[in-house]
mmCIF file of C-alpha atoms and ligand atoms in Angstrom:
data_model
loop_
_atom_site.group_PDB
_atom_site.id
_atom_site.type_symbol
_atom_site.label_atom_id
_atom_site.label_comp_id
_atom_site.label_asym_id
_atom_site.label_seq_id
_atom_site.Cartn_x
_atom_site.Cartn_y
_atom_site.Cartn_z
ATOM 1 C CA MET A 1 -51.717 181.152 129.999
ATOM 2 C CA LYS A 2 -48.267 181.788 131.344
ATOM 3 C CA ILE A 3 -45.751 179.317 132.750
ATOM 4 C CA ALA A 4 -42.855 180.548 134.875
ATOM 5 C CA ILE A 5 -39.784 178.385 134.422
ATOM 6 C CA LEU A 6 -37.302 178.354 137.308
ATOM 7 C CA PRO A 7 -34.493 175.834 136.652
ATOM 8 C CA GLY A 8 -32.420 176.696 139.748
ATOM 9 C CA ASP A 9 -29.135 174.987 140.537
ATOM 10 C CA GLY A 10 -27.135 171.841 139.811
ATOM 11 C CA ILE A 11 -29.036 169.288 137.758
ATOM 12 C CA GLY A 12 -32.086 171.598 137.865
ATOM 13 C CA VAL A 13 -30.807 173.351 134.760
ATOM 14 C CA GLU A 14 -30.197 170.093 132.849
ATOM 15 C CA ILE A 15 -33.507 168.400 133.638
ATOM 16 C CA VAL A 16 -35.727 171.464 133.175
ATOM 17 C CA ALA A 17 -34.194 171.944 129.707
ATOM 18 C CA GLN A 18 -35.569 168.510 128.748
ATOM 19 C CA ALA A 19 -39.023 169.294 130.157
ATOM 20 C CA GLU A 20 -39.028 172.541 128.142
ATOM 21 C CA ARG A 21 -38.321 170.580 124.954
ATOM 22 C CA VAL A 22 -41.260 168.302 125.753
ATOM 23 C CA LEU A 23 -43.515 171.309 126.369
ATOM 24 C CA GLN A 24 -42.483 172.888 123.068
ATOM 25 C CA CYS A 25 -43.244 169.821 121.011
ATOM 26 C CA LEU A 26 -46.778 169.584 122.443
ATOM 27 C CA ASP A 27 -47.761 172.474 120.227
ATOM 28 C CA LEU A 28 -49.904 174.161 122.872
ATOM 29 C CA CYS A 29 -50.348 177.881 123.152
ATOM 30 C CA PHE A 30 -48.522 178.878 126.339
ATOM 31 C CA GLU A 31 -46.285 181.812 127.080
ATOM 32 C CA THR A 32 -43.178 180.858 129.061
ATOM 33 C CA GLU A 33 -40.738 183.039 130.957
ATOM 34 C CA ILE A 34 -37.560 181.874 132.622
ATOM 35 C CA ALA A 35 -35.982 183.339 135.787
ATOM 36 C CA LEU A 36 -33.117 182.703 138.177
ATOM 37 C CA VAL A 37 -33.730 181.099 141.551
ATOM 38 C CA GLY A 38 -31.636 179.561 144.341
ATOM 39 C CA GLY A 39 -27.846 179.729 144.262
ATOM 40 C CA ALA A 40 -27.902 181.005 140.681
ATOM 41 C CA ALA A 41 -30.053 183.959 141.756
ATOM 42 C CA TYR A 42 -27.900 184.571 144.830
ATOM 43 C CA ALA A 43 -24.789 184.706 142.628
ATOM 44 C CA ALA A 44 -26.398 187.167 140.205
ATOM 45 C CA HIS A 45 -28.581 189.289 142.493
ATOM 46 C CA GLY A 46 -27.492 188.561 146.075
ATOM 47 C CA HIS A 47 -30.773 186.821 147.017
ATOM 48 C CA PRO A 48 -32.035 183.264 146.337
ATOM 49 C CA LEU A 49 -35.555 184.503 145.605
ATOM 50 C CA PRO A 50 -35.274 187.935 143.973
ATOM 51 C CA GLU A 51 -38.392 190.081 143.925
ATOM 52 C CA ALA A 52 -38.602 189.780 140.103
ATOM 53 C CA THR A 53 -38.636 185.964 140.307
ATOM 54 C CA LEU A 54 -41.304 186.019 142.997
ATOM 55 C CA GLN A 55 -43.424 188.451 140.954
ATOM 56 C CA LEU A 56 -43.096 186.238 137.876
ATOM 57 C CA ALA A 57 -44.164 183.174 139.892
ATOM 58 C CA ARG A 58 -47.105 185.125 141.341
ATOM 59 C CA ALA A 59 -48.273 186.340 137.945
ATOM 60 C CA ALA A 60 -47.914 182.970 136.196
ATOM 61 C CA ASP A 61 -50.668 180.349 136.005
ATOM 62 C CA ALA A 62 -48.168 177.632 136.902
ATOM 63 C CA VAL A 63 -44.502 177.313 137.844
ATOM 64 C CA LEU A 64 -42.105 174.666 136.563
ATOM 65 C CA PHE A 65 -39.272 174.378 139.069
ATOM 66 C CA GLY A 66 -36.016 172.406 138.861
ATOM 67 C CA ALA A 67 -34.134 172.260 142.146
ATOM 68 C CA VAL A 68 -32.131 174.561 144.400
ATOM 69 C CA GLY A 69 -29.052 173.941 146.505
ATOM 70 C CA ASP A 70 -25.379 174.555 145.955
ATOM 71 C CA PRO A 71 -22.659 173.394 148.342
ATOM 72 C CA ARG A 72 -20.729 176.629 147.671
ATOM 73 C CA TYR A 73 -23.373 178.479 149.681
ATOM 74 C CA ASP A 74 -23.828 175.973 152.526
ATOM 75 C CA ALA A 75 -21.983 178.179 154.989
ATOM 76 C CA ILE A 76 -23.679 181.521 154.300
ATOM 77 C CA GLU A 77 -26.368 183.027 156.496
ATOM 78 C CA ARG A 78 -29.455 180.731 156.449
ATOM 79 C CA ALA A 79 -31.830 183.382 155.059
ATOM 80 C CA LEU A 80 -29.686 183.697 151.925
ATOM 81 C CA ARG A 81 -29.085 180.000 151.248
ATOM 82 C CA PRO A 82 -30.440 178.660 147.952
ATOM 83 C CA GLU A 83 -32.982 176.345 149.681
ATOM 84 C CA GLN A 84 -34.755 179.391 151.138
ATOM 85 C CA ALA A 85 -36.063 180.087 147.632
ATOM 86 C CA ILE A 86 -38.315 177.037 147.525
ATOM 87 C CA LEU A 87 -39.502 177.602 151.095
ATOM 88 C CA GLY A 88 -40.234 181.236 150.181
ATOM 89 C CA LEU A 89 -42.162 180.284 147.036
ATOM 90 C CA ARG A 90 -44.279 177.758 148.955
ATOM 91 C CA LYS A 91 -45.028 180.338 151.629
ATOM 92 C CA HIS A 92 -45.682 183.361 149.377
ATOM 93 C CA LEU A 93 -47.794 181.406 146.882
ATOM 94 C CA GLN A 94 -49.567 179.566 149.744
ATOM 95 C CA LEU A 95 -48.835 176.193 148.194
ATOM 96 C CA PHE A 96 -50.078 174.159 151.129
ATOM 97 C CA ALA A 97 -50.772 170.831 149.416
ATOM 98 C CA ASN A 98 -47.894 168.773 148.095
ATOM 99 C CA LEU A 99 -48.959 165.817 145.968
ATOM 100 C CA ARG A 100 -46.303 163.175 145.419
ATOM 101 C CA PRO A 101 -47.412 160.133 143.494
ATOM 102 C CA ALA A 102 -45.175 157.088 143.842
ATOM 103 C CA LEU A 103 -45.857 154.877 140.889
ATOM 104 C CA CYS A 104 -43.782 151.835 140.086
ATOM 105 C CA HIS A 105 -43.515 151.843 136.295
ATOM 106 C CA ALA A 106 -43.712 148.243 135.086
ATOM 107 C CA PRO A 107 -40.336 148.246 133.265
ATOM 108 C CA LEU A 108 -38.644 149.541 136.440
ATOM 109 C CA THR A 109 -39.897 146.914 138.872
ATOM 110 C CA HIS A 110 -36.360 145.527 139.100
ATOM 111 C CA ALA A 111 -34.818 148.950 139.798
ATOM 112 C CA SER A 112 -36.497 149.052 143.216
ATOM 113 C CA SER A 113 -34.486 148.025 146.247
ATOM 114 C CA LEU A 114 -37.478 145.890 147.312
ATOM 115 C CA ARG A 115 -38.421 142.520 145.835
ATOM 116 C CA PRO A 116 -40.403 142.906 142.587
ATOM 117 C CA GLU A 117 -43.540 141.254 144.003
ATOM 118 C CA LEU A 118 -43.686 143.913 146.749
ATOM 119 C CA VAL A 119 -43.626 146.856 144.335
ATOM 120 C CA SER A 120 -45.041 145.681 141.024
ATOM 121 C CA GLY A 121 -48.222 147.657 140.371
ATOM 122 C CA LEU A 122 -47.493 150.028 143.263
ATOM 123 C CA ASP A 123 -49.491 153.251 142.924
ATOM 124 C CA LEU A 124 -49.711 155.422 145.991
ATOM 125 C CA LEU A 125 -50.145 159.137 146.530
ATOM 126 C CA ILE A 126 -48.483 160.971 149.396
ATOM 127 C CA ILE A 127 -50.152 164.251 150.299
ATOM 128 C CA ARG A 128 -47.809 166.318 152.417
ATOM 129 C CA GLU A 129 -48.886 169.519 154.159
ATOM 130 C CA LEU A 130 -46.325 172.014 152.968
ATOM 131 C CA THR A 131 -46.624 175.391 154.667
ATOM 132 C CA GLY A 132 -46.924 174.555 158.352
ATOM 133 C CA ASP A 133 -45.430 172.301 161.030
ATOM 134 C CA VAL A 134 -41.996 172.594 162.549
ATOM 135 C CA TYR A 135 -40.572 173.950 159.255
ATOM 136 C CA PHE A 136 -42.366 177.268 159.653
ATOM 137 C CA GLY A 137 -43.372 177.356 163.339
ATOM 138 C CA GLN A 138 -42.136 180.291 165.405
ATOM 139 C CA PRO A 139 -40.283 180.824 167.669
ATOM 140 C CA ARG A 140 -37.166 179.029 166.538
ATOM 141 C CA GLY A 141 -33.470 179.590 166.807
ATOM 142 C CA ARG A 142 -30.582 179.229 169.224
ATOM 143 C CA ARG A 143 -30.587 180.397 172.799
ATOM 144 C CA THR A 144 -29.504 179.638 176.325
ATOM 145 C CA ALA A 145 -31.806 176.879 177.550
ATOM 146 C CA PRO A 146 -34.263 178.410 180.063
ATOM 147 C CA ASP A 147 -35.125 174.967 181.487
ATOM 148 C CA GLY A 148 -35.035 171.287 180.481
ATOM 149 C CA ALA A 149 -32.301 168.753 181.182
ATOM 150 C CA PHE A 150 -29.471 171.269 180.749
ATOM 151 C CA PRO A 151 -30.644 174.729 181.856
ATOM 152 C CA GLY A 152 -28.129 177.405 180.936
ATOM 153 C CA ALA A 153 -26.629 175.351 178.104
ATOM 154 C CA GLU A 154 -26.684 176.557 174.500
ATOM 155 C CA GLU A 155 -29.583 174.925 172.611
ATOM 156 C CA GLY A 156 -31.293 174.865 169.212
ATOM 157 C CA PHE A 157 -35.093 174.831 169.129
ATOM 158 C CA ASP A 158 -38.036 174.858 166.704
ATOM 159 C CA THR A 159 -41.787 174.995 167.205
ATOM 160 C CA MET A 160 -44.198 172.332 165.979
ATOM 161 C CA ARG A 161 -47.714 173.681 165.486
ATOM 162 C CA TYR A 162 -50.776 173.163 163.307
ATOM 163 C CA ALA A 163 -53.889 175.332 163.299
ATOM 164 C CA ARG A 164 -57.326 173.781 162.689
ATOM 165 C CA PRO A 165 -57.849 175.387 159.223
ATOM 166 C CA GLU A 166 -54.443 174.114 158.071
ATOM 167 C CA ILE A 167 -55.372 170.546 158.981
ATOM 168 C CA GLU A 168 -58.910 170.837 157.631
ATOM 169 C CA ARG A 169 -57.842 172.026 154.177
ATOM 170 C CA ILE A 170 -55.180 169.339 153.686
ATOM 171 C CA ALA A 171 -57.624 166.674 154.906
ATOM 172 C CA HIS A 172 -60.144 167.832 152.287
ATOM 173 C CA VAL A 173 -57.464 167.568 149.575
ATOM 174 C CA ALA A 174 -56.713 164.009 150.687
ATOM 175 C CA PHE A 175 -60.324 162.833 150.821
ATOM 176 C CA GLN A 176 -61.093 164.427 147.458
ATOM 177 C CA ALA A 177 -58.008 162.861 145.878
ATOM 178 C CA ALA A 178 -59.012 159.471 147.312
ATOM 179 C CA ARG A 179 -62.372 159.802 145.554
ATOM 180 C CA GLN A 180 -60.485 159.795 142.229
ATOM 181 C CA ARG A 181 -58.624 156.638 143.298
ATOM 182 C CA SER A 182 -59.382 153.664 145.591
ATOM 183 C CA ARG A 183 -61.177 155.725 148.261
ATOM 184 C CA ARG A 184 -58.749 154.902 151.051
ATOM 185 C CA VAL A 185 -56.857 157.453 153.147
ATOM 186 C CA THR A 186 -54.192 156.752 155.767
ATOM 187 C CA SER A 187 -53.488 159.726 157.996
ATOM 188 C CA VAL A 188 -49.967 159.493 159.402
ATOM 189 C CA ASP A 189 -49.198 161.187 162.719
ATOM 190 C CA LYS A 190 -47.453 160.782 166.043
ATOM 191 C CA ALA A 191 -50.540 161.223 168.201
ATOM 192 C CA ASN A 192 -49.151 158.968 170.925
ATOM 193 C CA VAL A 193 -46.378 161.451 171.755
ATOM 194 C CA LEU A 194 -47.082 164.866 170.206
ATOM 195 C CA GLU A 195 -49.961 167.188 171.158
ATOM 196 C CA THR A 196 -49.823 168.742 167.677
ATOM 197 C CA PHE A 197 -50.494 165.371 166.090
ATOM 198 C CA GLN A 198 -53.221 164.294 168.548
ATOM 199 C CA PHE A 199 -54.968 167.485 167.423
ATOM 200 C CA TRP A 200 -54.184 166.580 163.781
ATOM 201 C CA ARG A 201 -55.806 163.149 164.291
ATOM 202 C CA ASP A 202 -58.910 164.665 165.918
ATOM 203 C CA VAL A 203 -59.407 167.221 163.121
ATOM 204 C CA VAL A 204 -58.829 164.701 160.287
ATOM 205 C CA THR A 205 -61.413 162.427 161.945
ATOM 206 C CA GLU A 206 -63.917 165.328 162.076
ATOM 207 C CA VAL A 207 -63.386 166.212 158.395
ATOM 208 C CA HIS A 208 -63.789 162.557 157.481
ATOM 209 C CA ALA A 209 -67.432 162.742 158.592
ATOM 210 C CA GLN A 210 -68.070 164.643 155.324
ATOM 211 C CA TYR A 211 -66.633 161.776 153.253
ATOM 212 C CA PRO A 212 -68.504 158.636 154.355
ATOM 213 C CA ASP A 213 -67.643 156.964 151.033
ATOM 214 C CA VAL A 214 -63.901 157.140 151.824
ATOM 215 C CA GLU A 215 -62.235 154.771 154.284
ATOM 216 C CA LEU A 216 -59.924 156.447 156.830
ATOM 217 C CA ASN A 217 -57.337 154.848 159.035
ATOM 218 C CA HIS A 218 -54.661 156.396 161.249
ATOM 219 C CA MET A 219 -51.090 155.212 161.552
ATOM 220 C CA TYR A 220 -48.128 156.362 163.657
ATOM 221 C CA VAL A 221 -45.269 157.637 161.544
ATOM 222 C CA ASP A 222 -42.748 155.083 162.805
ATOM 223 C CA ASN A 223 -45.084 152.251 161.819
ATOM 224 C CA ALA A 224 -45.830 153.956 158.481
ATOM 225 C CA ALA A 225 -42.097 154.109 157.716
ATOM 226 C CA MET A 226 -41.886 150.389 158.416
ATOM 227 C CA GLN A 227 -45.054 149.474 156.517
ATOM 228 C CA LEU A 228 -43.842 151.403 153.454
ATOM 229 C CA VAL A 229 -40.940 149.007 153.034
ATOM 230 C CA LYS A 230 -42.814 145.940 154.305
ATOM 231 C CA ALA A 231 -46.045 146.064 152.321
ATOM 232 C CA PRO A 232 -46.299 149.362 150.388
ATOM 233 C CA LYS A 233 -49.252 148.246 148.271
ATOM 234 C CA GLN A 234 -51.539 148.433 151.337
ATOM 235 C CA PHE A 235 -51.589 152.241 150.872
ATOM 236 C CA ASP A 236 -53.641 154.350 148.482
ATOM 237 C CA VAL A 237 -53.550 157.977 149.727
ATOM 238 C CA ILE A 238 -51.292 158.921 152.646
ATOM 239 C CA VAL A 239 -51.871 162.346 154.208
ATOM 240 C CA THR A 240 -49.411 163.746 156.696
ATOM 241 C CA GLY A 241 -47.660 166.824 158.021
ATOM 242 C CA ASN A 242 -44.697 168.655 156.553
ATOM 243 C CA LEU A 243 -41.873 166.938 158.457
ATOM 244 C CA PHE A 244 -43.196 163.372 158.276
ATOM 245 C CA GLY A 245 -44.205 163.879 154.625
ATOM 246 C CA ASP A 246 -40.732 165.065 153.719
ATOM 247 C CA ILE A 247 -39.186 161.863 155.049
ATOM 248 C CA LEU A 248 -41.858 159.370 153.957
ATOM 249 C CA SER A 249 -42.011 160.702 150.396
ATOM 250 C CA ASP A 250 -38.271 160.147 149.914
ATOM 251 C CA GLU A 251 -38.682 156.662 151.333
ATOM 252 C CA ALA A 252 -41.540 156.026 148.906
ATOM 253 C CA ALA A 253 -39.312 157.314 146.108
ATOM 254 C CA MET A 254 -36.918 154.443 146.556
ATOM 255 C CA LEU A 255 -39.766 151.944 146.270
ATOM 256 C CA THR A 256 -40.200 153.091 142.705
ATOM 257 C CA GLY A 257 -36.542 152.616 141.788
ATOM 258 C CA SER A 258 -35.137 156.128 141.899
ATOM 259 C CA ILE A 259 -35.959 159.565 143.209
ATOM 260 C CA GLY A 260 -35.228 160.638 139.627
ATOM 261 C CA MET A 261 -38.627 159.200 138.636
ATOM 262 C CA LEU A 262 -40.819 161.040 141.148
ATOM 263 C CA PRO A 263 -42.787 164.138 140.149
ATOM 264 C CA SER A 264 -44.627 166.443 142.528
ATOM 265 C CA ALA A 265 -47.233 169.170 142.516
ATOM 266 C CA SER A 266 -47.637 171.850 145.172
ATOM 267 C CA LEU A 267 -51.046 173.476 144.965
ATOM 268 C CA ASP A 268 -52.818 176.457 146.472
ATOM 269 C CA ALA A 269 -56.514 176.590 147.331
ATOM 270 C CA ALA A 270 -57.418 177.618 143.758
ATOM 271 C CA GLY A 271 -55.418 174.866 142.045
ATOM 272 C CA LYS A 272 -52.514 177.061 140.931
ATOM 273 C CA GLY A 273 -49.374 175.074 141.328
ATOM 274 C CA LEU A 274 -45.646 174.754 141.410
ATOM 275 C CA TYR A 275 -44.406 171.570 139.790
ATOM 276 C CA GLU A 276 -41.021 170.078 140.555
ATOM 277 C CA PRO A 277 -39.234 166.754 140.776
ATOM 278 C CA SER A 278 -39.137 165.378 144.328
ATOM 279 C CA HIS A 279 -35.351 165.385 144.392
ATOM 280 C CA GLY A 280 -32.810 168.142 144.986
ATOM 281 C CA SER A 281 -30.038 169.675 142.911
ATOM 282 C CA ALA A 282 -27.823 166.543 143.157
ATOM 283 C CA PRO A 283 -24.468 168.353 143.194
ATOM 284 C CA ASP A 284 -22.711 164.966 143.096
ATOM 285 C CA ILE A 285 -23.807 164.427 139.485
ATOM 286 C CA ALA A 286 -24.446 168.013 138.308
ATOM 287 C CA GLY A 287 -22.885 169.097 135.016
ATOM 288 C CA ARG A 288 -22.310 165.550 133.768
ATOM 289 C CA SER A 289 -25.567 165.166 131.825
ATOM 290 C CA ILE A 290 -26.413 161.883 133.543
ATOM 291 C CA ALA A 291 -29.342 163.062 135.697
ATOM 292 C CA ASN A 292 -32.690 161.450 135.102
ATOM 293 C CA PRO A 293 -35.037 164.075 133.593
ATOM 294 C CA LEU A 294 -38.180 161.923 133.875
ATOM 295 C CA ALA A 295 -39.340 163.212 137.292
ATOM 296 C CA THR A 296 -39.321 166.732 135.839
ATOM 297 C CA ILE A 297 -41.046 165.656 132.622
ATOM 298 C CA LEU A 298 -43.685 163.835 134.710
ATOM 299 C CA SER A 299 -44.039 166.996 136.843
ATOM 300 C CA LEU A 300 -44.797 168.845 133.611
ATOM 301 C CA ALA A 301 -47.526 166.269 132.937
ATOM 302 C CA MET A 302 -48.984 166.990 136.396
ATOM 303 C CA MET A 303 -48.904 170.716 135.550
ATOM 304 C CA LEU A 304 -50.779 170.109 132.314
ATOM 305 C CA ARG A 305 -53.399 168.103 134.203
ATOM 306 C CA PHE A 306 -53.902 170.102 137.414
ATOM 307 C CA SER A 307 -53.217 173.751 136.533
ATOM 308 C CA LEU A 308 -53.541 174.028 132.751
ATOM 309 C CA HIS A 309 -56.460 171.606 132.288
ATOM 310 C CA GLN A 310 -54.818 169.833 129.347
ATOM 311 C CA GLU A 311 -55.719 166.275 130.331
ATOM 312 C CA GLU A 312 -55.034 164.835 126.904
ATOM 313 C CA ALA A 313 -51.583 166.437 126.639
ATOM 314 C CA ALA A 314 -50.788 165.144 130.150
ATOM 315 C CA ASP A 315 -51.758 161.615 129.095
ATOM 316 C CA ARG A 316 -49.572 161.923 125.989
ATOM 317 C CA VAL A 317 -46.518 162.995 127.992
ATOM 318 C CA GLU A 318 -46.974 160.133 130.460
ATOM 319 C CA ALA A 319 -47.396 157.657 127.612
ATOM 320 C CA ALA A 320 -44.231 158.984 125.936
ATOM 321 C CA VAL A 321 -42.284 158.423 129.167
ATOM 322 C CA GLN A 322 -43.619 154.858 129.331
ATOM 323 C CA GLN A 323 -42.549 154.357 125.734
ATOM 324 C CA ALA A 324 -38.995 155.536 126.419
ATOM 325 C CA LEU A 325 -38.784 153.127 129.356
ATOM 326 C CA ALA A 326 -40.355 150.284 127.404
ATOM 327 C CA ALA A 327 -37.705 150.835 124.704
ATOM 328 C CA GLY A 328 -35.126 149.942 127.375
ATOM 329 C CA LEU A 329 -33.557 153.412 127.803
ATOM 330 C CA ARG A 330 -32.206 154.083 131.274
ATOM 331 C CA THR A 331 -30.266 156.894 132.928
ATOM 332 C CA PRO A 332 -27.639 155.495 135.353
ATOM 333 C CA ASP A 333 -29.896 155.798 138.432
ATOM 334 C CA ILE A 334 -32.378 153.276 136.970
ATOM 335 C CA TRP A 335 -29.995 151.247 134.831
ATOM 336 C CA SER A 336 -29.935 147.459 135.179
ATOM 337 C CA GLU A 337 -28.371 144.616 133.202
ATOM 338 C CA GLY A 338 -29.866 144.245 129.735
ATOM 339 C CA THR A 339 -31.014 147.873 129.375
ATOM 340 C CA ARG A 340 -29.381 150.748 127.460
ATOM 341 C CA ARG A 341 -27.563 153.363 129.533
ATOM 342 C CA VAL A 342 -28.301 156.890 128.283
ATOM 343 C CA GLY A 343 -27.692 160.443 129.444
ATOM 344 C CA THR A 344 -30.090 163.280 130.289
ATOM 345 C CA VAL A 345 -30.378 164.625 126.744
ATOM 346 C CA GLU A 346 -30.795 161.193 125.126
ATOM 347 C CA MET A 347 -33.629 160.404 127.534
ATOM 348 C CA GLY A 348 -35.217 163.747 126.600
ATOM 349 C CA ASP A 349 -34.719 162.876 122.913
ATOM 350 C CA ALA A 350 -36.577 159.574 123.427
ATOM 351 C CA VAL A 351 -39.569 161.255 125.092
ATOM 352 C CA VAL A 352 -39.709 163.936 122.392
ATOM 353 C CA ALA A 353 -39.448 161.271 119.670
ATOM 354 C CA ALA A 354 -42.285 159.245 121.247
ATOM 355 C CA LEU A 355 -44.442 162.395 121.376
ATOM 356 C CA THR A 356 -43.661 163.345 117.797
ATOM 357 C CA THR A 357 -44.511 159.827 116.598
ATOM 358 C CA SER A 358 -47.788 159.832 118.528
ATOM 359 C CA ALA A 359 -48.645 163.286 117.080
ATOM 360 C CA SER A 360 -48.046 162.204 113.476
ATOM 361 C CA PHE A 361 -49.903 158.930 114.161
ATOM 362 C CA ASN A 362 -52.905 160.878 115.545
ATOM 363 C CA GLY A 363 -52.636 163.424 112.733
HETATM 364 P P1 NAD B 1 -30.723 165.122 146.144
HETATM 365 O O1 NAD B 1 -32.138 164.717 145.923
HETATM 366 O O2 NAD B 1 -30.230 166.273 145.393
HETATM 367 O O3 NAD B 1 -29.770 163.864 145.844
HETATM 368 C C1 NAD B 1 -29.854 162.633 146.568
HETATM 369 C C2 NAD B 1 -29.243 161.520 145.709
HETATM 370 O O4 NAD B 1 -30.130 161.235 144.628
HETATM 371 C C3 NAD B 1 -27.909 161.913 145.093
HETATM 372 O O5 NAD B 1 -27.065 160.788 145.071
HETATM 373 C C4 NAD B 1 -28.266 162.310 143.669
HETATM 374 O O6 NAD B 1 -27.249 162.105 142.719
HETATM 375 C C5 NAD B 1 -29.476 161.399 143.382
HETATM 376 N N1 NAD B 1 -30.417 162.047 142.453
HETATM 377 C C6 NAD B 1 -31.265 163.066 142.738
HETATM 378 N N2 NAD B 1 -31.944 163.403 141.642
HETATM 379 C C7 NAD B 1 -31.534 162.597 140.653
HETATM 380 C C8 NAD B 1 -31.868 162.473 139.281
HETATM 381 N N3 NAD B 1 -32.788 163.261 138.673
HETATM 382 N N4 NAD B 1 -31.226 161.541 138.547
HETATM 383 C C9 NAD B 1 -30.329 160.734 139.109
HETATM 384 N N5 NAD B 1 -29.972 160.790 140.409
HETATM 385 C C10 NAD B 1 -30.555 161.719 141.164
HETATM 386 O O7 NAD B 1 -30.580 165.355 147.718
HETATM 387 P P2 NAD B 1 -29.322 165.866 148.584
HETATM 388 O O8 NAD B 1 -28.051 165.322 148.020
HETATM 389 O O9 NAD B 1 -29.700 165.606 149.984
HETATM 390 O O10 NAD B 1 -29.326 167.453 148.396
HETATM 391 C C11 NAD B 1 -28.573 168.150 147.407
HETATM 392 C C12 NAD B 1 -28.979 169.603 147.428
HETATM 393 O O11 NAD B 1 -30.326 169.735 146.993
HETATM 394 C C13 NAD B 1 -28.903 170.230 148.809
HETATM 395 O O12 NAD B 1 -28.429 171.543 148.676
HETATM 396 C C14 NAD B 1 -30.346 170.215 149.290
HETATM 397 O O13 NAD B 1 -30.616 171.208 150.238
HETATM 398 C C15 NAD B 1 -31.068 170.476 147.970
HETATM 399 N N6 NAD B 1 -32.479 170.031 147.917
HETATM 400 C C16 NAD B 1 -33.324 170.821 147.202
HETATM 401 C C17 NAD B 1 -34.642 170.421 147.050
HETATM 402 C C18 NAD B 1 -35.545 171.308 146.213
HETATM 403 O O14 NAD B 1 -35.053 172.131 145.464
HETATM 404 N N7 NAD B 1 -36.865 171.155 146.306
HETATM 405 C C19 NAD B 1 -35.085 169.217 147.581
HETATM 406 C C20 NAD B 1 -34.167 168.405 148.266
HETATM 407 C C21 NAD B 1 -32.856 168.822 148.424
#
């Protein structure tokens, strides 16, 4: 099997290097190939998602992705900005289901901005629809307003839309995921205001008829945002659209202490996936070797589990991460009094060491 490795920009390069080390010490038989993406690809080839990178991602069984985004290219034409690479990969590979687990690791309970009793034992899964909604809806752009409150004025506009099959397939992913967990799904929408999300609610309710063993409830997104910081443990699986999922998953990230801890998987209908940390390229800390590599290493574990069917190796990687945390090692984003502050490479060293010890123990 082949893994495409796309580190991207900023801290992407630093954190993916640690995940690669972890992959190598698992002693599994995978071919890997690395390619440029994002700002790095734009600088070298004039496009954030060169054809060769896209072909590699298409041909691979799974993609390990770092992050894209570089402030040097913030002012260039939108189609050529680094972030277009990840949107392009999601679209071309039809990665419609984004799975973002938010797990509060026991040693990090105090790193959360919420009180420990609210987050200890937290284990929720946000399933975000990834290839539809206002992010991809056409038409969009700038124009002279044809009507509205200020006809004739310059305006920006986007289109929010969801087709029935798009909602059906993400609802199936959510109900099936819930069957592996506590069998509870919360569908988050804005059905009270938006036609698109009244339709979403109706279709999710229809699909639910096929999953009588799973409990479904609906929640408006504004309430969901509030409930996530008020009583996050009430949730098991949250399913929502692209825009709401983008915002709620970052909110959920903070419950767990740091966005640097949150992995994600983006899957197509056949289970092929792109695996990436939930955060961006963090230009504010790039190049200083202080970024937390654990979200990327945990994304690798998700890759092993979902696309490469290496359940045992996935368990080992997750256990090694727990061991590094239990040993008191912390990158600055999760550091607290009484723990040892380490950099990106040292955290990678600790995970690799835990894996090597477990391998020789098993051997
Ligand atoms: P960001 O996630 O890059 O950073 C937000 C904050 O979290 C920053 O303070 C950063 O230092 C911190 N942070 C993020 N990851 C961390 C880690 N592993 N360890 C420690 N701290 C970490 O979001 P942003 O600042 O809004 O965006 C920066 C760039 O990334 C932008 O160009 C944006 O478009 C891009 N972006 C890319 C993706 C992606 O590639 N999928 C996702 C989000 C943002």
